[in-house]
Amino acid sequence: MTTAADDFLDLSDIQGIVVKAYSRFGFPVARYVLFRIDLPAHGRKFVVGITPMITTGVRWTDPASIPSAATNIAFTYKGLKHLDVLDASLHGFSDEFSMGMKARRDIVGDTGPNHPRHWDPVWHNESETGQHVHILVTIDGKGETEVEARYRQILALLVECPGVVQLSGQRGGGSDDLPYQPAAAIPPKPEEAGFPGGKEHFGYSDGISTTFFKGCGADPMEVIGEDKPVKGDPRTLEGWAPVAAGELIFGYPDEAFEYPEAPGPPLFSRNGTYLVYRKLHENTGSFESYLEAEGARFPGGKEALAAKFAGRWRNGAPLATFPTQESADRYIAELSALQLKVWAGQASPAEQARYQELALQLVALDYGDDKDGARCPFGAHTRRVNPRSALRFGNKKAFADDPGALSNRRRVLRRGLPYGRSETPARDDGDHGIVIMIVNADLSRQFEFVQQQWITFGNDFKLANDQDPLPGNHGTSKNCRAGGRMII
Amino acid sequence: MSNIAGKAYAMNVITPLKWLTTLRTRLIFWGAGKLPSTTLGLVTLSLIHYARWVILRPKDFPHLGPEQPKEDLQYCYMLFFSNFNGSWDQYVDSFSSTIPTGLDSFWYKNIKYTNSIPMLPFHRYITWNQIWTDNYYNAYPMASTNDVKSAQKVRQNLIDFARSTANATPDDFQRQYNKLLLSLQHDLSQMGLNPVVSLSASAVDRRLGKERRGVS
Ligand code: HEM
């Protein structure tokens, strides 16, 4: 049984990174810092010291309440062990967490070029403890100066606790030994200047969709297209319902009316969750040259091909709603122009209304009228990772009361930013990609499932072993070209 | 011994139920057979090869000879047997998410049945009553049911195409070929190995592979 109290989230005890996509609050710069704990007492002292800096999920109701930088913290299993967390609690963690991602490589498809041996050096030099990365601290900020200031503040804590060591060995900027992972949003193109969200290195607008869950504190209108499809029209509030908070945070009921499995005592795990940290290099050179070559033969050209890969045009317009480049371009141009006016406070009431209408179209979509994948292919990235009600394959009567029955329990939150620069996208080497952080309450049912069954496999979409065209593991052949197949 | 062969997983679950309950359950089975819409959700789950429910009375259990001790069975039993693609969790969760009421009416008052939601007690119920597979053979280890269905469709369409274009002009051939491709676009994906759905199953595979190659 769930009660109204269960829908009320204790936002002051939940970390900000769980509830807020920071880039939406004007934080385009980040640093991800890793630490090892050599002395448990020092580890605990460090945690106590950093606690006042931790940003919570409490709503930022007016712009003045937004801090200049946000700090969040996460621990590996070994990290918690090195803090002397009791065995009884440690035993309550799932195998996926206690084993760590390297040991799960066969499950998540980290093989071939993605094998852990190719990861940044910081993940290599392991002592006999198996995992020597113990703590992740994320710093997001309004600018480089704000992030640097917070970074210094955190490092100052180490003076008092020499038993905590900052780990270098992150790759970037020509070095293999950076003391932290820098990341920064890539601004939209000038003609999309008002577009809400940044770019990633393949040129797609990213950070558009989020997952709306009970109690998350976002504007209730945002539930549209962001969550569980229900029976109504997907373009309206009647078409969507928020997902249960327990899918994403410990201590609240989930979609099966249960509290997610979490270590005891409740005070230890409640309001916590699992966070997956992945640094994904993007082969921008191969991607662009493939688009050029194949796009020349593809009706609609390379932009249409890129759109078929992602399920969105590179300018962000969803393919299911805007099937032609012309309609997509027109839509984004109008949306961006209105967005700029809204930001400047110069929009008339009519323009405001039009803006709301257009902004909604960015996310208010399901695949009901595209059941054959004629617009957005079954294998497109966004249709795979969040199929909404598409797994009914057009059979409207199947799971009629719960159209998203096969996808509602696979929802995750996406956090993170692009890293590096790709001024010469003609090359694969160099330092550019995305740091993606996935938040969920059940690693196996949510992240690992999506990563394995929906990204590196295709059976749920009746696509045999075809993989996701973007983050799928397409291996490399002798001439260093990736393999794989996608049918459009 | 493994429940997994290639892309397929074999699931046997045997659960006790009282004799009187079987009367109701038989009625439900009969009704579901007559009214296909009750199992529509199930049919849409493309990961399932088939699922079968059978009621066994105590006297249905084989007694192979006098040397086999006689069993004193108190209950009737429901045998659930299914082959599917994917992992145990994926399968069990797909069932409870898509046809929770159907499951609850099939298992209804079987002894200690927990209902299909919440999930954890249901998982425990299935695990407790699952019988492990001793021998399992798969003729097409790289194929899921979807793959087999697609292959059949491609084959039939190609045969028909070859027949209908035998005397076609090049232009007509091209036109029909394009049409064929369009109609088969959901059936031309690439088949390969099953992803590693369980680390213990993959450890067994590796061990067996080594044994076959004579490596210890
Ligand atoms: C280099 C790798 C990747 C690239 C280039 C990429 C790109 C994109 C793009 C362009 C979008 C559409 C924009 C948006 O809706 O915000 C998107 C959406 C999404 N991606 Fe990825 N992605 C990558 C990896 C992943 C991975 C590894 C996962 C999950 C394990 C993932 C999960 C999602 C989800 C859940 C959405 C939202 C879909 C929706 O709700 O419609 N992505 N991604």
Coordinates of C-alpha atoms in Angstrom, one line a residue, chain A residues 284-486:
Chain A
T284 CA 33.7 11.7 -34.4
G285 CA 35.9 11.2 -37.5
S286 CA 34.4 7.8 -38.4
F287 CA 30.9 9.1 -37.6
E288 CA 31.1 12.1 -39.9
S289 CA 32.8 10.3 -42.8
Y290 CA 30.2 7.5 -42.6
L291 CA 27.4 10.1 -42.7
E292 CA 29.1 11.8 -45.7
A293 CA 29.5 8.6 -47.6
E294 CA 26.2 6.9 -46.9
G295 CA 24.3 10.2 -46.7
A296 CA 25.2 10.9 -50.3
R297 CA 23.2 7.8 -51.2
F298 CA 20.4 8.1 -48.7
P299 CA 17.2 9.9 -49.6
G300 CA 17.2 13.1 -47.5
G301 CA 20.9 13.2 -47.3
K302 CA 23.3 12.9 -44.3
E303 CA 21.1 14.9 -41.9
A304 CA 18.2 12.6 -42.5
L305 CA 20.5 9.6 -41.9
A306 CA 21.8 11.1 -38.7
A307 CA 18.2 11.7 -37.6
K308 CA 17.4 8.0 -38.3
F309 CA 20.3 7.0 -36.0
A310 CA 19.1 9.1 -33.0
G311 CA 15.3 9.4 -33.5
R312 CA 15.9 13.1 -33.4
W313 CA 17.3 15.5 -35.9
R314 CA 20.7 16.8 -34.9
N315 CA 18.9 20.1 -34.1
G316 CA 16.8 18.2 -31.5
A317 CA 13.4 18.0 -33.3
P318 CA 11.9 14.5 -32.8
L319 CA 11.6 12.5 -35.9
A320 CA 8.3 10.9 -35.0
T321 CA 6.7 14.4 -35.1
F322 CA 8.9 16.1 -37.7
P323 CA 9.6 13.6 -40.5
T324 CA 11.3 16.0 -42.9
Q325 CA 14.3 18.2 -42.4
E326 CA 12.4 21.2 -43.6
S327 CA 9.7 20.8 -41.0
A328 CA 12.3 20.1 -38.3
D329 CA 14.4 23.2 -39.2
R330 CA 11.3 25.4 -39.3
Y331 CA 10.2 24.2 -36.0
I332 CA 13.5 24.6 -34.2
A333 CA 14.0 28.1 -35.7
E334 CA 10.7 29.2 -34.4
L335 CA 11.2 27.6 -31.0
S336 CA 14.7 29.1 -30.6
A337 CA 13.6 32.6 -31.6
L338 CA 10.6 32.5 -29.1
Q339 CA 12.8 31.1 -26.4
L340 CA 15.2 34.0 -26.7
K341 CA 12.2 36.4 -26.4
V342 CA 10.9 34.6 -23.4
W343 CA 14.3 34.7 -21.7
A344 CA 14.5 38.4 -22.4
G345 CA 11.0 38.9 -21.0
Q346 CA 9.8 40.4 -24.4
A347 CA 7.3 37.8 -25.4
S348 CA 3.7 38.9 -25.8
P349 CA 1.0 36.6 -24.2
A350 CA 0.3 35.2 -27.7
E351 CA 4.0 34.4 -28.2
Q352 CA 4.2 32.9 -24.7
A353 CA 1.3 30.6 -25.6
R354 CA 2.9 29.6 -28.9
Y355 CA 6.2 29.0 -27.1
Q356 CA 4.6 26.7 -24.6
E357 CA 2.9 24.8 -27.5
L358 CA 6.2 24.4 -29.4
A359 CA 8.2 23.5 -26.3
L360 CA 5.8 20.7 -25.6
Q361 CA 6.3 19.2 -29.0
L362 CA 9.9 18.6 -28.2
V363 CA 9.0 15.8 -25.8
A364 CA 5.2 15.1 -26.1
L365 CA 5.5 12.1 -28.3
D366 CA 4.8 8.5 -28.4
Y367 CA 5.2 6.0 -31.3
G368 CA 1.4 5.2 -31.6
D369 CA 1.1 6.6 -35.1
D370 CA 4.5 5.4 -36.2
K371 CA 4.0 1.7 -35.4
D372 CA 6.0 0.5 -38.4
G373 CA 8.9 2.7 -37.7
A374 CA 8.5 4.5 -41.0
R375 CA 9.4 7.8 -39.4
C376 CA 11.5 6.9 -36.4
P377 CA 13.1 3.4 -36.9
F378 CA 12.7 0.7 -34.3
G379 CA 16.4 0.7 -33.9
A380 CA 16.9 4.5 -33.4
H381 CA 18.7 5.4 -30.2
T382 CA 15.9 7.2 -28.4
R383 CA 13.3 4.7 -29.5
R384 CA 15.5 1.9 -28.0
V385 CA 16.4 3.5 -24.7
N386 CA 12.9 4.8 -24.0
P387 CA 10.4 2.9 -26.2
R388 CA 7.5 4.5 -24.4
S389 CA 4.5 2.3 -25.6
A390 CA 6.3 1.1 -28.8
L391 CA 6.8 -2.5 -27.4
R392 CA 3.1 -3.1 -28.1
F393 CA 4.1 -3.1 -31.8
G394 CA 0.9 -1.3 -32.7
N395 CA -1.3 -3.8 -30.9
K396 CA -3.3 -1.2 -29.0
K397 CA -5.3 -3.8 -27.1
A398 CA -2.2 -5.4 -25.6
F399 CA -1.5 -4.2 -22.1
A400 CA -4.2 -1.7 -22.7
D401 CA -4.3 -0.5 -19.1
D402 CA -0.6 0.0 -19.0
P403 CA 0.8 0.8 -22.5
G404 CA 4.3 1.2 -21.1
A405 CA 4.2 -2.1 -19.2
L406 CA 7.5 -3.2 -20.8
S407 CA 9.3 0.1 -20.4
N408 CA 8.2 1.7 -17.2
R409 CA 10.5 -0.3 -15.0
R410 CA 13.5 0.4 -17.2
R411 CA 13.5 4.2 -16.7
V412 CA 16.7 5.9 -15.6
L413 CA 17.9 9.4 -15.0
R414 CA 20.7 10.8 -17.2
R415 CA 23.3 13.2 -15.9
G416 CA 26.7 14.3 -17.0
L417 CA 28.2 16.5 -19.7
P418 CA 30.4 16.2 -22.8
Y419 CA 34.1 16.3 -22.3
G420 CA 37.0 17.4 -24.5
R421 CA 36.9 19.3 -27.8
S422 CA 36.4 18.1 -31.3
E423 CA 37.4 21.0 -33.4
T424 CA 38.7 18.5 -36.0
P425 CA 35.8 16.1 -36.1
A426 CA 37.5 14.5 -39.0
R427 CA 39.6 12.5 -36.5
D428 CA 38.6 9.8 -34.0
D429 CA 41.6 10.1 -31.8
G430 CA 41.9 13.0 -29.4
D431 CA 39.9 13.6 -26.4
H432 CA 36.2 14.0 -26.9
G433 CA 33.0 12.1 -25.8
I434 CA 30.4 12.2 -23.1
V435 CA 30.5 11.5 -19.4
I436 CA 27.2 9.9 -18.8
M437 CA 25.9 9.2 -15.3
I438 CA 22.9 7.0 -15.0
V439 CA 20.9 7.1 -11.8
N440 CA 18.5 4.2 -10.9
A441 CA 17.5 2.1 -7.9
D442 CA 18.1 -1.3 -9.5
L443 CA 21.3 -1.6 -11.5
S444 CA 20.4 -4.9 -13.0
R445 CA 16.8 -4.2 -13.9
Q446 CA 17.4 -0.7 -15.2
F447 CA 20.9 0.4 -16.3
E448 CA 22.3 -3.1 -17.1
F449 CA 19.1 -4.1 -18.9
V450 CA 19.0 -1.0 -21.1
Q451 CA 22.7 -1.2 -21.8
Q452 CA 22.6 -4.9 -22.7
Q453 CA 19.2 -5.7 -24.1
W454 CA 18.3 -2.4 -25.7
I455 CA 21.7 -1.0 -26.7
T456 CA 23.9 -4.0 -27.5
F457 CA 21.2 -6.3 -28.6
G458 CA 17.9 -6.0 -30.6
N459 CA 15.5 -8.9 -29.8
D460 CA 13.0 -6.8 -28.0
F461 CA 12.6 -4.7 -31.1
K462 CA 12.6 -7.8 -33.3
L463 CA 16.0 -6.7 -34.7
A464 CA 18.0 -9.8 -33.9
N465 CA 21.5 -8.8 -32.8
D466 CA 21.5 -5.3 -34.3
Q467 CA 22.8 -2.8 -31.9
D468 CA 22.1 0.8 -31.1
P469 CA 23.7 2.9 -33.9
L470 CA 25.1 5.4 -31.4
P471 CA 26.3 3.8 -28.1
G472 CA 26.2 0.2 -29.4
N473 CA 29.5 -1.8 -29.3
H474 CA 30.2 -2.2 -33.0
G475 CA 33.7 -3.5 -32.5
T476 CA 36.4 -2.7 -35.0
S477 CA 37.5 -4.7 -38.0
K478 CA 41.0 -5.0 -39.5
N479 CA 40.8 -1.7 -41.3
C480 CA 39.6 -0.1 -38.0
R481 CA 36.1 0.5 -39.3
A482 CA 33.2 -0.4 -37.0
G483 CA 30.9 -3.2 -38.0
G484 CA 27.2 -3.4 -37.3
R485 CA 23.9 -3.0 -39.2
M486 CA 20.9 -0.9 -38.9

